[in-house]
Short mmCIF file of C-alpha atoms in Angstrom, two decimals:
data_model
loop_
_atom_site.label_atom_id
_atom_site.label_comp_id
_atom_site.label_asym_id
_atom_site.label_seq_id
_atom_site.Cartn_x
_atom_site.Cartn_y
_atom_site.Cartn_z
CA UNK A 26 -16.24 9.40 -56.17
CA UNK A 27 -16.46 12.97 -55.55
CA UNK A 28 -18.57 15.00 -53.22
CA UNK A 29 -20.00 16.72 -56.36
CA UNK A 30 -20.53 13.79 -58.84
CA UNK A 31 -24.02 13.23 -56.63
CA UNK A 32 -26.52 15.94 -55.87
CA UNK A 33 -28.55 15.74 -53.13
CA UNK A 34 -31.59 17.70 -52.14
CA UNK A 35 -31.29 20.05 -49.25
CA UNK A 36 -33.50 18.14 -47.27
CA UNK A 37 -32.00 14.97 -47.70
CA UNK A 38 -28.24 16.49 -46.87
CA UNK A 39 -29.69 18.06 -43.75
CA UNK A 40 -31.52 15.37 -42.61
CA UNK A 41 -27.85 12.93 -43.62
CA UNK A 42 -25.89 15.24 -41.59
CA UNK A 43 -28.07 14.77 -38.39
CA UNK A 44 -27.73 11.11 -39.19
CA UNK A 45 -23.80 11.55 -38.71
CA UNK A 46 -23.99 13.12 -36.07
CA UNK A 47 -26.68 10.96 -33.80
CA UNK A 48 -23.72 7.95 -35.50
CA UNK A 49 -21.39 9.91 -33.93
CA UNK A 50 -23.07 10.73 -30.66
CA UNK A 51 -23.88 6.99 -30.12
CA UNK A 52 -20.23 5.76 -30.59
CA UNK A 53 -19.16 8.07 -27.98
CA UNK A 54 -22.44 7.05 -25.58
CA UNK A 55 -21.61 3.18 -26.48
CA UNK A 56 -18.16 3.76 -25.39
CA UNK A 57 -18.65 5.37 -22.19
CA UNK A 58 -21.39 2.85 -21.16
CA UNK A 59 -18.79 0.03 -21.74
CA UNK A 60 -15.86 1.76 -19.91
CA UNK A 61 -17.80 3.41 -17.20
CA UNK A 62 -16.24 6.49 -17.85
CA UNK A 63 -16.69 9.85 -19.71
CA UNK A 64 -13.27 10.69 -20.03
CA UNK A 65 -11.46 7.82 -21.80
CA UNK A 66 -8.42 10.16 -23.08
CA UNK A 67 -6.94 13.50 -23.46
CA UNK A 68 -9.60 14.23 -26.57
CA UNK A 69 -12.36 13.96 -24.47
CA UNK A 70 -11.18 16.89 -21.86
CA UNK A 71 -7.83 17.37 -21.65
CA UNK A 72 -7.48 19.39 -17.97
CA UNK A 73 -9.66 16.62 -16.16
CA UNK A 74 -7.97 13.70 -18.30
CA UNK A 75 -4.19 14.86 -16.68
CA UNK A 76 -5.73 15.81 -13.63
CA UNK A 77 -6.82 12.75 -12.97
CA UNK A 78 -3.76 10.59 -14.12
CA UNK A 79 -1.65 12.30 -12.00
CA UNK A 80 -3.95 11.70 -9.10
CA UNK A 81 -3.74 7.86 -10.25
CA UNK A 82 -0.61 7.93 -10.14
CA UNK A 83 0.56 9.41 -6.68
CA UNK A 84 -2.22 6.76 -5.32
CA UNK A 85 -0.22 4.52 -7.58
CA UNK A 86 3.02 5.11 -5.94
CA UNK A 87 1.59 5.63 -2.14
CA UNK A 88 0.49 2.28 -2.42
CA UNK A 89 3.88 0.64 -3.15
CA UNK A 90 5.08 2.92 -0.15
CA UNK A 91 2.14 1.10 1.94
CA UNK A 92 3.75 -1.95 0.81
CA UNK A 93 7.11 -0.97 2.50
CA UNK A 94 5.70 0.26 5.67
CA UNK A 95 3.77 -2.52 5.79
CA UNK A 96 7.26 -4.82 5.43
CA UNK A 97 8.88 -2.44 7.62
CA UNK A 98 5.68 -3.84 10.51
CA UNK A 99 7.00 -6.93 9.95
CA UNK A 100 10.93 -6.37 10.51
CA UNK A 101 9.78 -4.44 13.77
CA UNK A 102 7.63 -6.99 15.10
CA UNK A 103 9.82 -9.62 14.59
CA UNK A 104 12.73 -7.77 16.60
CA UNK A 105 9.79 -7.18 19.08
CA UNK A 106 9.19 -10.88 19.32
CA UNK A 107 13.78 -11.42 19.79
CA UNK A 108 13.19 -8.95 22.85
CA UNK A 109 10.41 -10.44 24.46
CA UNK A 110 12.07 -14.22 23.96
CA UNK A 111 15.11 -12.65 24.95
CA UNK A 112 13.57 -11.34 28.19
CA UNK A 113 12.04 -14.48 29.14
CA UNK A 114 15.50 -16.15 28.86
CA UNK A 115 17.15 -13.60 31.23
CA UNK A 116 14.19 -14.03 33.88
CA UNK A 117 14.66 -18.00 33.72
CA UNK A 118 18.49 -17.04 34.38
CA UNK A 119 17.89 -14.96 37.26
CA UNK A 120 15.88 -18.14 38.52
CA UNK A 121 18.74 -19.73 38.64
CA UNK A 122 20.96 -17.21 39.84
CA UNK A 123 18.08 -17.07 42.94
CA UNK A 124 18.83 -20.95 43.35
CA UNK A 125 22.36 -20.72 43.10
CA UNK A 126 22.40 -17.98 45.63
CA UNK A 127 20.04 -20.52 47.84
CA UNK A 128 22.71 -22.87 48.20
CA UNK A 129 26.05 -23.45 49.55
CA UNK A 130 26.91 -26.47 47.58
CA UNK A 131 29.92 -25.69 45.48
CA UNK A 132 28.73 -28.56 42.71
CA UNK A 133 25.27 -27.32 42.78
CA UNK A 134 25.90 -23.86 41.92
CA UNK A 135 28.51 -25.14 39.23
CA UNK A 136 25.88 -26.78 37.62
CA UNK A 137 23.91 -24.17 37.58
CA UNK A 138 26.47 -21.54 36.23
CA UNK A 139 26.53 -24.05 33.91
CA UNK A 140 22.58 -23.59 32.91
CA UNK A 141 23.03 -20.12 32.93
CA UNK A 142 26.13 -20.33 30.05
CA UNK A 143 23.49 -22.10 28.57
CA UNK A 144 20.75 -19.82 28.53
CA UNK A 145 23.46 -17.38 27.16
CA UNK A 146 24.23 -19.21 24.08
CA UNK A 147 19.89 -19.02 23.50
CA UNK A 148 20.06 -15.14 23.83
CA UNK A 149 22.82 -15.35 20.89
CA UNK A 150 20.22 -17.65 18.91
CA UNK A 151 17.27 -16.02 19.45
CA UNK A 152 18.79 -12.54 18.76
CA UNK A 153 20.53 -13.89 15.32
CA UNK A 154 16.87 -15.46 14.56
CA UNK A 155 14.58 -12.66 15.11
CA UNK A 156 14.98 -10.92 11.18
CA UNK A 157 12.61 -10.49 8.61
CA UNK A 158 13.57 -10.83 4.91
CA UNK A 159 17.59 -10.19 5.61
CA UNK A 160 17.10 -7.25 7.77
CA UNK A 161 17.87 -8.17 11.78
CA UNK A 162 17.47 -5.51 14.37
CA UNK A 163 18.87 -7.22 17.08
CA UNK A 164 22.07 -8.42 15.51
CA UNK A 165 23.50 -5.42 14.69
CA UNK A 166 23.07 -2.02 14.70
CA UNK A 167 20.82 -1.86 11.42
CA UNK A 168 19.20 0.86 10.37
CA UNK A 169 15.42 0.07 8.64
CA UNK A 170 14.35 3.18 6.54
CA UNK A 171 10.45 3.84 6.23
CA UNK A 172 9.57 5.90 3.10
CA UNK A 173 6.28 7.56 3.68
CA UNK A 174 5.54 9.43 0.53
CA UNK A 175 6.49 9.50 -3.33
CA UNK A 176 9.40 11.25 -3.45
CA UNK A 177 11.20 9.75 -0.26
CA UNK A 178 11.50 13.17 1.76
CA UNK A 179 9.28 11.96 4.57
CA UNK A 180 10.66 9.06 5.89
CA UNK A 181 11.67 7.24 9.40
CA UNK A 182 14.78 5.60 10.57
CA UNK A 183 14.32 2.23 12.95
CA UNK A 184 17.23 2.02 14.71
CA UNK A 185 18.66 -1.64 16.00
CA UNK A 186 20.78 -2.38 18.51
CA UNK A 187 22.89 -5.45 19.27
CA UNK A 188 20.93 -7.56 21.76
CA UNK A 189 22.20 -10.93 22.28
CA UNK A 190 24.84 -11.86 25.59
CA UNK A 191 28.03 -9.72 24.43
CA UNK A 192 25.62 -6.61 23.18
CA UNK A 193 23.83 -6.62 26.80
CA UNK A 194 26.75 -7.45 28.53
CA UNK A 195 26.43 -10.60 29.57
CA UNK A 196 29.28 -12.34 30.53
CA UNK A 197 29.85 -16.34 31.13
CA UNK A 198 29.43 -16.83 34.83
CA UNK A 199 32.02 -15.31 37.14
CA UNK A 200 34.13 -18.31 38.69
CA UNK A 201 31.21 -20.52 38.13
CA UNK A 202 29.15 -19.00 40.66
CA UNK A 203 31.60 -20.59 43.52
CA UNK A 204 31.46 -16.86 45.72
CA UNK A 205 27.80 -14.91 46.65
CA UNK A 206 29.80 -11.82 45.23
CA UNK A 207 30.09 -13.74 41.84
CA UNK A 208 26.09 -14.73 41.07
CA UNK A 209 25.29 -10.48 42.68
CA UNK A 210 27.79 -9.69 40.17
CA UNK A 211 26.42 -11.82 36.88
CA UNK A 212 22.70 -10.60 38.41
CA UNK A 213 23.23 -7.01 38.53
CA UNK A 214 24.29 -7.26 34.53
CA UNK A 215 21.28 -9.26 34.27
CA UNK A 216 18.85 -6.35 35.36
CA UNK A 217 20.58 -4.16 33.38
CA UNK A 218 20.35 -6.52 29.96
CA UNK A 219 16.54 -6.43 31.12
CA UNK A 220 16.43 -2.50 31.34
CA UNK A 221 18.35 -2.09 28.52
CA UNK A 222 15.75 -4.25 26.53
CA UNK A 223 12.86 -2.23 27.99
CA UNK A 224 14.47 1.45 26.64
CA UNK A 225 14.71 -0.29 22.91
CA UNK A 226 11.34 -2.21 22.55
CA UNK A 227 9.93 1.47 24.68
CA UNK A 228 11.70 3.21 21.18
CA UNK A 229 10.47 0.83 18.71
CA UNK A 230 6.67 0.45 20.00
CA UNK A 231 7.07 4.60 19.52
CA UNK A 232 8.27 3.91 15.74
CA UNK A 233 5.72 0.84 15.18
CA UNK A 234 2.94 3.36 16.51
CA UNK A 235 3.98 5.96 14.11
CA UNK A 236 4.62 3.45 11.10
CA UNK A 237 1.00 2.61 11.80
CA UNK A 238 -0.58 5.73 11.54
CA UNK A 239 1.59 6.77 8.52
CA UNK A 240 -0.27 3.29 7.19
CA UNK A 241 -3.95 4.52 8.19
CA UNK A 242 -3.22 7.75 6.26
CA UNK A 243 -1.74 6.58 3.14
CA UNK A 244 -4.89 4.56 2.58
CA UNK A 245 -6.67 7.43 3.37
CA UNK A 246 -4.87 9.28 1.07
CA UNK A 247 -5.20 6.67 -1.73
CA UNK A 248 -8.56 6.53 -1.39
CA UNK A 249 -9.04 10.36 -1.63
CA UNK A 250 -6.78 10.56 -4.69
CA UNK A 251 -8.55 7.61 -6.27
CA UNK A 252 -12.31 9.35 -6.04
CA UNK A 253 -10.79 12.47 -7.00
CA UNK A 254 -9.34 10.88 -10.00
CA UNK A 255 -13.07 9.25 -10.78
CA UNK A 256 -14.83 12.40 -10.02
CA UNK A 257 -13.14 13.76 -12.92
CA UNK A 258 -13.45 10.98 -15.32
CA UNK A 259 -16.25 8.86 -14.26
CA UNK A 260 -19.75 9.13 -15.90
CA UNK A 261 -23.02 9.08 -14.73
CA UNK A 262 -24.46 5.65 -15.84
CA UNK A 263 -28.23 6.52 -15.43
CA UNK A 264 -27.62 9.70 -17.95
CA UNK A 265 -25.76 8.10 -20.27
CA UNK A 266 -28.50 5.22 -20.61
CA UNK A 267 -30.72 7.45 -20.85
CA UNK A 268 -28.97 9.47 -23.81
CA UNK A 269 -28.66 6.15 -25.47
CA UNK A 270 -32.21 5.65 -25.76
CA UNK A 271 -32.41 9.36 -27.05
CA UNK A 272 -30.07 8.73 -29.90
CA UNK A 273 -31.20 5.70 -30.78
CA UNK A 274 -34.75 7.44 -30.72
CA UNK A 275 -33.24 10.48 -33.15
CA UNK A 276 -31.35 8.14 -35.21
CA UNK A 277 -35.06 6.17 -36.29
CA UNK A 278 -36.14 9.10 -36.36
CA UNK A 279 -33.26 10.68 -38.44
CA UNK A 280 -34.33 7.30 -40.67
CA UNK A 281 -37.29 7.75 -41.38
CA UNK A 282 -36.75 11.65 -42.01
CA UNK A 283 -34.43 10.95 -45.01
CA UNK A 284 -36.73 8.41 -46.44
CA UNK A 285 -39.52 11.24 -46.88
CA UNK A 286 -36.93 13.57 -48.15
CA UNK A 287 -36.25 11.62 -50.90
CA UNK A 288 -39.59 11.13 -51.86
CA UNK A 289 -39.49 13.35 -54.53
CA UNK A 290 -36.69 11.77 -56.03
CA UNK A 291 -38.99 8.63 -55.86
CA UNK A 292 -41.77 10.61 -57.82
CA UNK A 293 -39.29 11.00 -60.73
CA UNK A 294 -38.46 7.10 -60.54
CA UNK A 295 -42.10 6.59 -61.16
CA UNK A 296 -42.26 8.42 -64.22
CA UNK A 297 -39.79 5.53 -65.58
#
């Protein structure tokens, strides 16, 4: 049916069009009160809708970085953990190497070379065991990569090293510890192994420490991006129930409105 096949009055198309419109202006109220927000897509305001997707997604993809510094925590701690095992095994075998050293008996100090070999073989297990998720720092020379932002141009490289009994130079024990000059000798390399472990966990408490605070500020920064993103888009609950019981107030209103414009249409039915 055409627009033309029906005449209205001018009051009653007036009165229809504000109808509409309060229709119209209730949808949109309805559908903001159910999503919480007053910019549900581009139609609604286009510069605020982008803006605020592209703040979404940065804090989108600084929180899978968070996820990889917080792996990269992991990998760092547990190397942290190899050293510190690592230096408790080399302070046990300087105990020894103190006993050794206390005695003259040639059987004595082999079996305590013998512990000491021992002890060695536990540096190469705990250094092979301290990796998280494939990635060892103190097997090999590995390199763990920290991405800090979206893009990957600010990052930080972990450096490993190789820490277990050939990597800190520790050698079986010289002629089984038979001479003085043999356990000094195996000692010495043993206070280096030590300070060589305290330069690399000195280096890696310096990377943890700066891993961490890249961690405090990326959730910083996702939480800035994320209330920017619902400044833009979010709407204001109390107005918008408030604007519902407006329309819904203009639309009975609207109601009865068309009903008395039409009441001279009415007059004519009662004629019949």
């Amino acid at each position: 049916m055409s627009t033309s096949d029906i005449s209205l009055t001018a009051g009653m198309r007036t009165n229809l069009l504000n109808l509409q419109q309060t229709s119209k202006l209730l949808n949109r109220t309805q559908e903001r009160l159910s999503s919480g927000k007053q910019v549900n897509s581009a139609l609604d305001n286009p510069t605020n809708y982008f803006a605020a997707q592209n703040a979404t997604q940065r804090a989108s993809d600084l929180a899978d970085r968070k996820d990889g510094m917080a792996e990269a925590v992991q990998t760092v701690s547990a190397a942290n953990a190899g050293i510190t095992a690592i230096t408790g095994l080399i302070n046990a075998a300087k105990g020894i190497a103190q006993s050794a050293l206390s005695t003259s008996d040639t059987s004595t100090r082999s079996t305590l070379s013998t512990q000491y070999d021992t002890i060695r073989s536990q540096i190469d297990n705990v250094s092979s065991d301290s990796g998280y998720r494939g990635l060892n720092l103190l097997s090999a020379t590995n390199t763990l990569t920290v991405n800090f932002n979206e893009d990957a141009s600010s990052s930080l490289d972990v450096k490993g090293f190789l820490a277990n009994a050939s990597g800190l130079s520790l050698t079986s024990a010289s002629g089984s510890w038979a001479a003085n000059s043999n356990i000094t000798t195996d000692t010495a390399k043993m206070d280096t192994a030590i300070s060589t472990l305290r330069t690399n966990t000195q280096t890696l408490a310096a990377n943890l420490n700066v891993i961490t605070i890249r961690q405090n500020f990326t959730d910083s920064m996702i939480n800035t991006l994320q209330t920017g993103a619902d400044n833009l888009t979010l709407a204001d609950m109390n107005q918008e129930g408030a604007n519902m019981l407006m329309l819904q107030t203009r639309q009975s209103l609207g109601t009865t409105s068309l009903s008395m414009s039409s009441q001279a249409a009415q007059a004519v039915l009662r004629l019949f």
